[in-house]
PDB file of C-alpha atoms in Angstrom:
ATOM      1  CA  UNK V1273      -0.908-254.320-169.651  1.00 56.00           C
ATOM      2  CA  UNK V1274      -3.317-254.874-166.451  1.00 55.00           C
ATOM      3  CA  UNK V1275      -3.548-252.923-163.309  1.00 56.00           C
ATOM      4  CA  UNK V1276      -3.221-255.184-160.060  1.00 56.00           C
ATOM      5  CA  UNK V1277      -3.604-253.298-157.308  1.00 55.00           C
ATOM      6  CA  UNK V1278      -3.581-249.620-155.430  1.00 56.00           C
ATOM      7  CA  UNK V1279      -1.909-248.527-152.461  1.00 52.00           C
ATOM      8  CA  UNK V1280      -1.372-245.494-150.540  1.00 52.00           C
ATOM      9  CA  UNK V1281       1.571-243.650-151.232  1.00 52.00           C
ATOM     10  CA  UNK V1282       4.138-243.269-148.240  1.00 50.00           C
ATOM     11  CA  UNK V1283       3.145-240.525-145.612  1.00 54.00           C
ATOM     12  CA  UNK V1284       4.844-237.638-146.797  1.00 60.00           C
ATOM     13  CA  UNK V1285       4.797-234.465-144.757  1.00 65.00           C
ATOM     14  CA  UNK V1286       1.976-232.008-146.834  1.00 68.00           C
ATOM     15  CA  UNK V1287       2.284-228.687-148.074  1.00 80.00           C
ATOM     16  CA  UNK V1288       1.976-225.665-144.799  1.00 83.00           C
ATOM     17  CA  UNK V1289      -1.731-224.363-144.850  1.00 85.00           C
ATOM     18  CA  UNK V1290      -1.604-220.993-146.947  1.00 89.00           C
ATOM     19  CA  UNK V1291      -1.622-217.916-144.803  1.00 93.00           C
ATOM     20  CA  UNK V1292      -5.556-217.033-145.990  1.00 93.00           C
ATOM     21  CA  UNK V1293      -6.290-220.201-144.040  1.00 92.00           C
ATOM     22  CA  UNK V1294      -4.271-219.168-141.213  1.00 92.00           C
ATOM     23  CA  UNK V1295      -5.798-216.108-140.905  1.00 95.00           C
ATOM     24  CA  UNK V1296      -9.414-218.108-141.695  1.00 95.00           C
ATOM     25  CA  UNK V1297      -8.898-220.043-138.820  1.00 93.00           C
ATOM     26  CA  UNK V1298      -7.629-217.629-136.675  1.00 94.00           C
ATOM     27  CA  UNK V1299     -11.018-215.510-137.591  1.00 95.00           C
ATOM     28  CA  UNK V1300     -13.250-217.971-136.599  1.00 92.00           C
ATOM     29  CA  UNK V1301     -11.922-218.171-133.217  1.00 91.00           C
ATOM     30  CA  UNK V1302     -12.141-214.294-132.622  1.00 93.00           C
ATOM     31  CA  UNK V1303     -15.540-214.242-133.772  1.00 91.00           C
ATOM     32  CA  UNK V1304     -17.104-216.551-130.918  1.00 88.00           C
ATOM     33  CA  UNK V1305     -15.547-214.007-128.625  1.00 93.00           C
ATOM     34  CA  UNK V1306     -17.760-211.258-128.657  1.00 92.00           C
ATOM     35  CA  UNK V1307     -21.181-213.480-128.139  1.00 88.00           C
ATOM     36  CA  UNK V1308     -19.060-215.257-125.146  1.00 90.00           C
ATOM     37  CA  UNK V1309     -18.601-212.377-123.185  1.00 93.00           C
ATOM     38  CA  UNK V1310     -21.737-211.316-123.835  1.00 90.00           C
ATOM     39  CA  UNK V1311     -23.071-214.444-122.310  1.00 89.00           C
ATOM     40  CA  UNK V1312     -19.825-214.073-119.878  1.00 93.00           C
ATOM     41  CA  UNK V1313     -21.989-210.747-118.861  1.00 91.00           C
ATOM     42  CA  UNK V1314     -25.362-212.015-118.397  1.00 88.00           C
ATOM     43  CA  UNK V1315     -24.605-214.177-115.907  1.00 90.00           C
ATOM     44  CA  UNK V1316     -22.233-212.572-114.252  1.00 89.00           C
ATOM     45  CA  UNK V1317     -25.436-210.261-113.659  1.00 85.00           C
ATOM     46  CA  UNK V1318     -24.671-207.613-116.538  1.00 87.00           C
ATOM     47  CA  UNK V1319     -27.793-205.808-117.338  1.00 88.00           C
ATOM     48  CA  UNK V1320     -27.955-206.673-121.099  1.00 84.00           C
ATOM     49  CA  UNK V1321     -31.635-206.651-121.750  1.00 83.00           C
ATOM     50  CA  UNK V1322     -33.332-209.057-120.003  1.00 82.00           C
ATOM     51  CA  UNK V1323     -35.059-207.783-116.651  1.00 83.00           C
ATOM     52  CA  UNK V1324     -34.848-209.372-113.279  1.00 83.00           C
ATOM     53  CA  UNK V1325     -38.398-211.946-113.714  1.00 84.00           C
ATOM     54  CA  UNK V1326     -36.566-212.988-117.013  1.00 81.00           C
ATOM     55  CA  UNK V1327     -33.422-213.606-115.898  1.00 81.00           C
ATOM     56  CA  UNK V1328     -34.933-216.287-113.430  1.00 84.00           C
ATOM     57  CA  UNK V1329     -37.487-217.485-115.269  1.00 83.00           C
ATOM     58  CA  UNK V1330     -36.732-217.947-118.682  1.00 79.00           C
ATOM     59  CA  UNK V1331     -33.016-217.814-118.113  1.00 78.00           C
ATOM     60  CA  UNK V1332     -32.468-219.851-114.462  1.00 83.00           C
ATOM     61  CA  UNK V1333     -29.817-216.892-113.863  1.00 83.00           C
ATOM     62  CA  UNK V1334     -29.296-216.617-110.518  1.00 85.00           C
ATOM     63  CA  UNK V1335     -28.895-220.453-110.171  1.00 85.00           C
ATOM     64  CA  UNK V1336     -28.338-223.648-112.715  1.00 88.00           C
ATOM     65  CA  UNK V1337     -28.114-220.945-115.649  1.00 84.00           C
ATOM     66  CA  UNK V1338     -25.120-219.492-114.745  1.00 89.00           C
ATOM     67  CA  UNK V1339     -23.273-222.984-115.343  1.00 90.00           C
ATOM     68  CA  UNK V1340     -25.446-223.539-118.223  1.00 87.00           C
ATOM     69  CA  UNK V1341     -24.456-220.054-120.190  1.00 86.00           C
ATOM     70  CA  UNK V1342     -20.763-219.821-118.884  1.00 90.00           C
ATOM     71  CA  UNK V1343     -20.819-223.741-120.261  1.00 89.00           C
ATOM     72  CA  UNK V1344     -22.058-222.814-123.729  1.00 84.00           C
ATOM     73  CA  UNK V1345     -19.976-220.151-123.865  1.00 88.00           C
ATOM     74  CA  UNK V1346     -16.529-221.880-122.976  1.00 90.00           C
ATOM     75  CA  UNK V1347     -17.656-225.053-125.553  1.00 86.00           C
ATOM     76  CA  UNK V1348     -18.973-222.417-128.162  1.00 85.00           C
ATOM     77  CA  UNK V1349     -15.237-220.660-127.885  1.00 87.00           C
ATOM     78  CA  UNK V1350     -12.905-224.605-127.342  1.00 86.00           C
ATOM     79  CA  UNK V1351     -15.324-225.402-130.865  1.00 85.00           C
ATOM     80  CA  UNK V1352     -13.775-222.323-132.778  1.00 86.00           C
ATOM     81  CA  UNK V1353     -10.038-222.964-131.531  1.00 86.00           C
ATOM     82  CA  UNK V1354     -10.972-226.942-133.530  1.00 84.00           C
ATOM     83  CA  UNK V1355      -9.631-224.939-136.868  1.00 87.00           C
ATOM     84  CA  UNK V1356      -6.568-223.740-135.629  1.00 89.00           C
ATOM     85  CA  UNK V1357      -5.276-227.924-135.564  1.00 85.00           C
ATOM     86  CA  UNK V1358      -6.810-228.097-139.520  1.00 84.00           C
ATOM     87  CA  UNK V1359      -4.234-225.241-140.621  1.00 88.00           C
ATOM     88  CA  UNK V1360      -1.291-226.024-137.668  1.00 84.00           C
ATOM     89  CA  UNK V1361       2.383-226.773-138.952  1.00 78.00           C
ATOM     90  CA  UNK V1362       2.726-228.130-135.119  1.00 77.00           C
ATOM     91  CA  UNK V1363      -0.173-231.033-134.865  1.00 71.00           C
ATOM     92  CA  UNK V1364      -0.009-234.223-137.469  1.00 70.00           C
ATOM     93  CA  UNK V1365      -2.995-236.577-136.850  1.00 68.00           C
ATOM     94  CA  UNK V1366      -1.890-240.245-137.635  1.00 70.00           C
ATOM     95  CA  UNK V1367      -4.732-240.773-140.380  1.00 71.00           C
ATOM     96  CA  UNK V1368      -5.402-237.048-141.955  1.00 67.00           C
ATOM     97  CA  UNK V1369      -7.683-238.630-144.419  1.00 72.00           C
ATOM     98  CA  UNK V1370     -10.071-239.337-141.584  1.00 72.00           C
ATOM     99  CA  UNK V1371      -9.883-235.526-140.561  1.00 75.00           C
ATOM    100  CA  UNK V1372     -11.319-234.237-143.613  1.00 74.00           C
ATOM    101  CA  UNK V1373     -14.896-235.896-143.643  1.00 79.00           C
ATOM    102  CA  UNK V1374     -15.300-234.808-140.545  1.00 77.00           C
ATOM    103  CA  UNK V1375     -13.951-231.210-141.022  1.00 78.00           C
ATOM    104  CA  UNK V1376     -16.588-231.759-144.241  1.00 80.00           C
ATOM    105  CA  UNK V1377     -19.336-232.529-141.910  1.00 82.00           C
ATOM    106  CA  UNK V1378     -18.846-230.157-139.140  1.00 79.00           C
ATOM    107  CA  UNK V1379     -18.800-227.346-142.159  1.00 77.00           C
ATOM    108  CA  UNK V1380     -22.193-228.573-142.948  1.00 79.00           C
ATOM    109  CA  UNK V1381     -23.402-228.680-139.731  1.00 78.00           C
ATOM    110  CA  UNK V1382     -22.514-225.167-139.069  1.00 78.00           C
ATOM    111  CA  UNK V1383     -24.383-223.529-142.308  1.00 77.00           C
ATOM    112  CA  UNK V1384     -27.396-225.673-141.938  1.00 77.00           C
ATOM    113  CA  UNK V1385     -27.273-224.509-138.053  1.00 74.00           C
ATOM    114  CA  UNK V1386     -26.809-220.378-139.334  1.00 74.00           C
ATOM    115  CA  UNK V1387     -29.266-220.794-141.817  1.00 74.00           C
ATOM    116  CA  UNK V1388     -31.582-222.199-139.143  1.00 72.00           C
ATOM    117  CA  UNK V1389     -30.803-219.465-136.764  1.00 70.00           C
ATOM    118  CA  UNK V1390     -31.729-216.555-139.309  1.00 70.00           C
ATOM    119  CA  UNK V1391     -34.900-218.396-139.703  1.00 71.00           C
ATOM    120  CA  UNK V1392     -35.557-218.726-135.608  1.00 65.00           C
ATOM    121  CA  UNK V1393     -34.089-215.143-135.639  1.00 66.00           C
ATOM    122  CA  UNK V1394     -37.112-214.097-138.042  1.00 66.00           C
ATOM    123  CA  UNK V1395     -40.314-216.211-136.972  1.00 65.00           C
ATOM    124  CA  UNK V1396     -39.931-217.130-133.495  1.00 58.00           C
ATOM    125  CA  UNK V1397     -40.895-214.771-130.810  1.00 56.00           C
ATOM    126  CA  UNK V1398     -37.500-215.001-128.422  1.00 55.00           C
ATOM    127  CA  UNK V1399     -35.840-211.670-128.457  1.00 58.00           C
ATOM    128  CA  UNK V1400     -39.427-210.508-127.413  1.00 69.00           C
ATOM    129  CA  UNK V1401     -37.636-210.758-123.779  1.00 76.00           C
ATOM    130  CA  UNK V1402     -35.066-208.875-125.042  1.00 75.00           C
ATOM    131  CA  UNK V1403     -35.702-205.263-124.193  1.00 79.00           C
ATOM    132  CA  UNK V1404     -35.230-203.251-127.392  1.00 80.00           C
ATOM    133  CA  UNK V1405     -32.826-200.419-128.455  1.00 84.00           C
ATOM    134  CA  UNK V1406     -29.297-200.320-127.310  1.00 88.00           C
ATOM    135  CA  UNK V1407     -29.333-203.995-125.981  1.00 85.00           C
ATOM    136  CA  UNK V1408     -30.724-205.083-129.079  1.00 83.00           C
ATOM    137  CA  UNK V1409     -28.176-203.425-131.237  1.00 86.00           C
ATOM    138  CA  UNK V1410     -25.359-204.263-128.472  1.00 88.00           C
ATOM    139  CA  UNK V1411     -26.820-208.339-128.917  1.00 83.00           C
ATOM    140  CA  UNK V1412     -27.006-208.371-132.670  1.00 84.00           C
ATOM    141  CA  UNK V1413     -23.415-206.492-132.825  1.00 89.00           C
ATOM    142  CA  UNK V1414     -21.980-209.363-130.265  1.00 88.00           C
ATOM    143  CA  UNK V1415     -23.196-212.308-132.281  1.00 85.00           C
ATOM    144  CA  UNK V1416     -22.917-211.302-136.111  1.00 87.00           C
ATOM    145  CA  UNK V1417     -19.976-212.536-136.204  1.00 90.00           C
ATOM    146  CA  UNK V1418     -20.982-215.760-135.744  1.00 86.00           C
ATOM    147  CA  UNK V1419     -22.751-215.771-139.164  1.00 86.00           C
ATOM    148  CA  UNK V1420     -19.800-215.714-141.012  1.00 89.00           C
ATOM    149  CA  UNK V1421     -18.074-219.038-139.421  1.00 88.00           C
ATOM    150  CA  UNK V1422     -19.799-221.381-141.941  1.00 87.00           C
ATOM    151  CA  UNK V1423     -17.935-219.614-144.690  1.00 88.00           C
ATOM    152  CA  UNK V1424     -14.914-219.474-142.632  1.00 91.00           C
ATOM    153  CA  UNK V1425     -15.200-223.137-141.603  1.00 88.00           C
ATOM    154  CA  UNK V1426     -15.738-223.953-144.988  1.00 88.00           C
ATOM    155  CA  UNK V1427     -12.466-222.353-146.217  1.00 90.00           C
ATOM    156  CA  UNK V1428     -10.243-223.616-143.904  1.00 89.00           C
ATOM    157  CA  UNK V1429     -11.666-227.730-144.579  1.00 88.00           C
ATOM    158  CA  UNK V1430     -11.219-227.271-148.425  1.00 88.00           C
ATOM    159  CA  UNK V1431      -7.700-225.906-147.959  1.00 88.00           C
ATOM    160  CA  UNK V1432      -6.906-228.579-145.472  1.00 85.00           C
ATOM    161  CA  UNK V1433      -8.354-231.656-147.383  1.00 83.00           C
ATOM    162  CA  UNK V1434      -6.233-229.981-150.719  1.00 84.00           C
ATOM    163  CA  UNK V1435      -3.305-230.772-148.870  1.00 82.00           C
ATOM    164  CA  UNK V1436      -3.970-233.816-146.798  1.00 76.00           C
ATOM    165  CA  UNK V1437      -5.623-235.869-150.383  1.00 74.00           C
ATOM    166  CA  UNK V1438      -4.580-239.362-149.913  1.00 50.00           C
ATOM    167  CA  UNK V1439      -2.113-240.085-152.951  1.00 48.00           C
ATOM    168  CA  UNK V1440      -2.574-243.367-154.614  1.00 43.00           C
ATOM    169  CA  UNK V1441      -0.341-245.317-156.422  1.00 47.00           C
ATOM    170  CA  UNK V1442      -0.944-247.763-159.049  1.00 48.00           C
ATOM    171  CA  UNK V1443       0.845-250.662-159.799  1.00 55.00           C
ATOM    172  CA  UNK V1444       0.708-251.658-163.488  1.00 58.00           C
ATOM    173  CA  UNK V1445       1.932-255.059-164.586  1.00 64.00           C
ATOM    174  CA  UNK V1446       3.102-255.835-167.806  1.00 64.00           C
ATOM    175  CA  UNK V1447       2.885-258.961-169.112  1.00 62.00           C
TER     176      UNK V1447
END
């Protein structure tokens, strides 16, 4: 008995995503909302703890900084909506096996990004522009949910990869 070749099985409809994966994917989208609203408030001129001089000189607000800060908020929210595609029953990529490594890469980048942000938070003097007290507390509550995103994204990615494993059929030839 010899093994001759392997070929993928015909694409069967994958099983639906579990409820917890749906909730985790939607939670990722919700985690980006508070920081996005904080950024939009900052761009709109609402006092978020930065003085007028800091807004002008450091962040370019008013001016180009408004487009940058609002654009960052919009891009962050769009990126946070992408995991919803991994659990959607309506969207079927043509090659689901390609998406899993991409999602794992995104999970790894998010974990490294979150760790680097924690290092920056505790080592760099960048938060010294922000007024202490209530503004720092509001800032903390606005950005704290982003720390949950790497773990949630990893869970959603794991669920997606588990449901879309490429099944391989082995043809066996008997002599």
